[in-house]
Amino acid sequence: MRDDDDAYDFDPADVARAQNALLRAALAARNDEKCAEAAATSLAPWAPTEPRRRAVAFDACALSSSDVLYDLGCGDGRVLVDAAKARGCRCVGLELDDALVRDARERVARENLEDLITVHKGDLTTLTAEALARGVLDSPAPTCAFAWLTGAGLRRLSPTLRRAWEIGDFRIVTCVDALDTCVDFERDGAFAEPDDSTPWEVRRDRAADFGVFVVPRRARARASVERAN
């Protein structure tokens, strides 16, 4: 994991611009009719995570070959493939869209990574905390969960993530929005505020400049609170 100020030779603003370009391209290419059908259960429109942001996220959560990474809304599987190739870890993807599930599985097959990566079709809005904490279907339990969702989507998933984090043993890495500040303007209106009823401990270091935020494992979070007190 890199923690020095000069760890990266690329500019956060350039990463943000490139990410916005990827998002605009993905939105322009989407099928509006299919998107409308999926809107009720989708937590975010899919767009690729910018490659440099992926690298920062892997560093920020200290991803290693001993980990099991869950990508919550894995799209076409790019995060999974990058993680498996760069870090050698076991990866599990959850994706709602049938076409993206197919694309992700094809990407995994092209890279000959079927022994490391599993992609499940699944709806995050109906995923139980117990299933996420203990492992989805026949997949092992996560040690790290990756989520790049809209602020609204992250806010809606937050209760499930919180319960899973409390009964499981994994850290969480989010992109663009953080679990302690995300809001759902769509549901709660223009004056929506973060929910502080169950506060998250979110680590903000150099990675936060790139829109990457990490929640440590519950045991480490508890130890940090105890030290503070």
C-alpha positions as CSV (number, residue, x, y, z in Angstrom):
1,M,0.0,0.0,0.0
2,R,1.3,3.4,-0.9
3,D,1.0,6.2,1.6
4,D,3.6,8.8,0.7
5,D,2.5,12.1,-0.9
6,D,4.4,11.4,-4.1
7,A,3.1,7.9,-4.6
8,Y,1.4,8.6,-7.9
9,D,2.8,10.3,-11.0
10,F,-0.7,11.2,-12.3
11,D,-2.9,14.1,-11.4
12,P,-6.2,13.6,-9.6
13,A,-7.9,16.2,-11.7
14,D,-6.9,14.4,-14.9
15,V,-8.2,11.1,-13.5
16,A,-11.5,12.8,-12.7
17,R,-11.7,14.3,-16.2
18,A,-11.0,10.9,-17.8
19,Q,-13.6,9.3,-15.5
20,N,-16.2,11.8,-16.6
21,A,-15.5,11.1,-20.2
22,L,-16.0,7.4,-19.6
23,L,-19.2,8.1,-17.9
24,R,-20.5,10.3,-20.7
25,A,-19.6,7.7,-23.3
26,A,-21.3,5.0,-21.4
27,L,-24.5,7.0,-20.9
28,A,-24.5,8.0,-24.6
29,A,-24.3,4.4,-25.6
30,R,-27.0,3.0,-23.3
31,N,-30.4,1.7,-24.4
32,D,-32.8,4.1,-22.8
33,E,-35.7,1.7,-23.0
34,K,-33.8,-1.0,-21.2
35,C,-32.4,1.4,-18.7
36,A,-35.9,2.6,-17.9
37,E,-37.0,-1.0,-17.3
38,A,-34.0,-1.6,-14.9
39,A,-34.3,1.8,-13.1
40,A,-36.5,0.4,-10.3
41,T,-33.7,-1.9,-9.1
42,S,-30.5,-0.4,-10.5
43,L,-28.4,1.5,-8.0
44,A,-26.3,3.2,-10.7
45,P,-25.9,3.4,-14.5
46,W,-22.8,1.4,-15.3
47,A,-19.6,3.0,-16.6
48,P,-16.0,1.7,-16.5
49,T,-13.9,2.7,-13.5
50,E,-11.0,4.8,-14.8
51,P,-7.9,2.5,-14.8
52,R,-5.8,4.8,-12.6
53,R,-8.6,5.0,-10.1
54,R,-8.7,1.2,-10.0
55,A,-5.0,1.1,-9.2
56,V,-5.4,3.7,-6.4
57,A,-8.4,1.7,-5.0
58,F,-6.3,-1.5,-5.0
59,D,-3.5,0.2,-3.2
60,A,-5.8,2.0,-0.7
61,C,-7.4,-1.2,0.5
62,A,-4.0,-3.1,0.4
63,L,-5.5,-5.7,-1.9
64,S,-3.3,-8.9,-2.0
65,S,-3.4,-12.5,-3.2
66,S,-4.9,-13.6,0.1
67,D,-8.1,-11.5,-0.5
68,V,-11.5,-12.2,-1.8
69,L,-12.7,-9.1,-3.6
70,Y,-16.4,-8.6,-4.3
71,D,-17.3,-6.0,-6.9
72,L,-20.9,-4.9,-6.2
73,G,-22.2,-4.0,-9.6
74,C,-19.3,-5.4,-11.6
75,G,-20.4,-4.3,-15.1
76,D,-18.3,-5.9,-17.8
77,G,-15.8,-7.3,-15.2
78,R,-12.9,-4.9,-15.7
79,V,-12.3,-4.4,-12.0
80,L,-12.4,-8.1,-11.4
81,V,-9.9,-8.9,-14.2
82,D,-7.5,-6.1,-13.2
83,A,-7.6,-7.2,-9.6
84,A,-7.0,-10.9,-10.4
85,K,-4.2,-10.1,-12.8
86,A,-2.5,-7.4,-10.7
87,R,-3.0,-8.8,-7.2
88,G,-3.7,-12.5,-7.8
89,C,-6.7,-12.4,-5.6
90,R,-10.0,-14.4,-5.8
91,C,-12.8,-12.2,-7.2
92,V,-16.5,-12.3,-7.2
93,G,-18.7,-10.0,-9.3
94,L,-22.4,-9.3,-8.8
95,E,-24.3,-7.7,-11.7
96,L,-28.0,-7.1,-12.5
97,D,-27.8,-6.5,-16.2
98,D,-27.9,-9.7,-18.3
99,A,-25.8,-8.2,-21.2
100,L,-23.1,-7.1,-18.8
101,V,-23.1,-10.4,-17.0
102,R,-22.4,-12.0,-20.3
103,D,-19.8,-9.5,-21.2
104,A,-18.0,-10.0,-17.9
105,R,-18.0,-13.8,-18.2
106,E,-16.6,-13.5,-21.7
107,R,-13.9,-11.1,-20.5
108,V,-12.9,-13.5,-17.8
109,A,-12.8,-16.4,-20.2
110,R,-10.7,-14.5,-22.7
111,E,-8.2,-13.8,-19.9
112,N,-8.2,-17.5,-18.8
113,L,-9.1,-16.4,-15.3
114,E,-12.1,-18.7,-14.6
115,D,-10.1,-20.2,-11.7
116,L,-9.9,-16.8,-9.9
117,I,-13.1,-15.0,-11.0
118,T,-16.8,-15.8,-10.6
119,V,-19.6,-13.6,-11.9
120,H,-23.1,-13.9,-10.5
121,K,-26.2,-12.4,-11.8
122,G,-27.7,-10.7,-8.8
123,D,-29.8,-7.7,-7.6
124,L,-28.1,-5.6,-5.0
125,T,-31.4,-4.3,-3.8
126,T,-32.6,-7.8,-2.7
127,L,-29.2,-9.0,-1.6
128,T,-29.3,-9.9,2.1
129,A,-26.6,-8.8,4.5
130,E,-26.1,-12.4,5.6
131,A,-25.5,-13.6,2.0
132,L,-23.0,-10.8,1.4
133,A,-21.2,-11.4,4.7
134,R,-21.0,-15.2,4.4
135,G,-20.5,-15.5,0.6
136,V,-23.0,-15.4,-2.3
137,L,-24.1,-18.8,-3.5
138,D,-21.1,-21.1,-3.6
139,S,-18.5,-18.2,-3.5
140,P,-16.3,-17.6,-0.5
141,A,-17.0,-14.7,1.8
142,P,-15.5,-11.3,0.9
143,T,-12.5,-9.8,2.6
144,C,-12.9,-6.6,0.6
145,A,-16.0,-5.1,-1.2
146,F,-15.6,-2.6,-4.0
147,A,-18.6,-0.3,-4.8
148,W,-18.7,2.5,-7.4
149,L,-22.4,3.5,-7.3
150,T,-24.2,6.8,-7.4
151,G,-24.5,8.7,-4.1
152,A,-28.2,7.7,-4.0
153,G,-27.3,4.1,-4.8
154,L,-24.7,3.9,-2.1
155,R,-27.0,5.4,0.4
156,R,-29.7,2.8,-0.4
157,L,-27.2,0.0,-0.1
158,S,-25.7,1.4,3.0
159,P,-28.0,-0.5,5.6
160,T,-27.2,-3.8,3.9
161,L,-23.5,-3.1,3.7
162,R,-23.5,-2.0,7.4
163,R,-25.2,-5.2,8.6
164,A,-22.9,-7.3,6.4
165,W,-19.8,-5.5,7.6
166,E,-20.9,-6.0,11.2
167,I,-21.4,-9.7,10.9
168,G,-18.7,-10.4,8.4
169,D,-14.9,-9.6,8.2
170,F,-14.2,-7.3,5.3
171,R,-13.2,-3.8,4.4
172,I,-15.1,-1.6,1.9
173,V,-13.7,0.6,-0.8
174,T,-16.0,3.1,-2.6
175,C,-15.3,5.5,-5.4
176,V,-16.5,9.1,-5.8
177,D,-18.9,9.0,-2.9
178,A,-18.1,7.9,0.7
179,L,-20.3,6.0,3.0
180,D,-20.3,8.7,5.7
181,T,-21.3,11.5,3.4
182,C,-23.5,9.9,0.6
183,V,-27.0,11.2,0.3
184,D,-30.1,10.2,-1.8
185,F,-31.4,13.4,-3.3
186,E,-33.8,11.4,-5.5
187,R,-35.6,9.9,-2.5
188,D,-35.0,12.4,0.3
189,G,-35.2,15.7,-1.7
190,A,-32.9,18.6,-2.3
191,F,-32.1,19.1,1.3
192,A,-31.1,15.5,2.0
193,E,-28.4,15.0,4.6
194,P,-26.1,12.0,5.4
195,D,-27.5,9.5,7.8
196,D,-25.5,9.8,11.0
197,S,-27.6,7.2,13.0
198,T,-24.9,4.5,12.3
199,P,-21.7,6.5,11.6
200,W,-19.1,4.9,9.3
201,E,-15.4,5.3,10.0
202,V,-14.1,6.2,6.6
203,R,-10.3,6.6,6.0
204,R,-9.3,9.6,4.1
205,D,-5.7,9.7,2.9
206,R,-3.9,10.4,-0.4
207,A,-6.4,8.1,-2.1
208,A,-9.3,10.4,-1.3
209,D,-7.7,13.0,-3.7
210,F,-8.6,10.4,-6.4
211,G,-12.2,9.9,-5.1
212,V,-11.3,6.6,-3.3
213,F,-12.5,6.0,0.3
214,V,-11.9,3.0,2.5
215,V,-13.8,1.6,5.5
216,P,-11.5,-0.7,7.4
217,R,-12.5,-4.1,8.8
218,R,-14.8,-3.8,11.8
219,A,-12.2,-5.1,14.2
220,R,-9.7,-2.4,13.1
221,A,-12.5,0.3,13.1
222,R,-13.4,-0.7,16.7
223,A,-9.7,-0.6,17.8
224,S,-9.3,2.9,16.3
225,V,-12.4,4.2,18.2
226,E,-11.1,2.6,21.4
227,R,-7.7,4.3,20.9
228,A,-9.4,7.7,20.3
229,N,-11.3,7.3,23.5
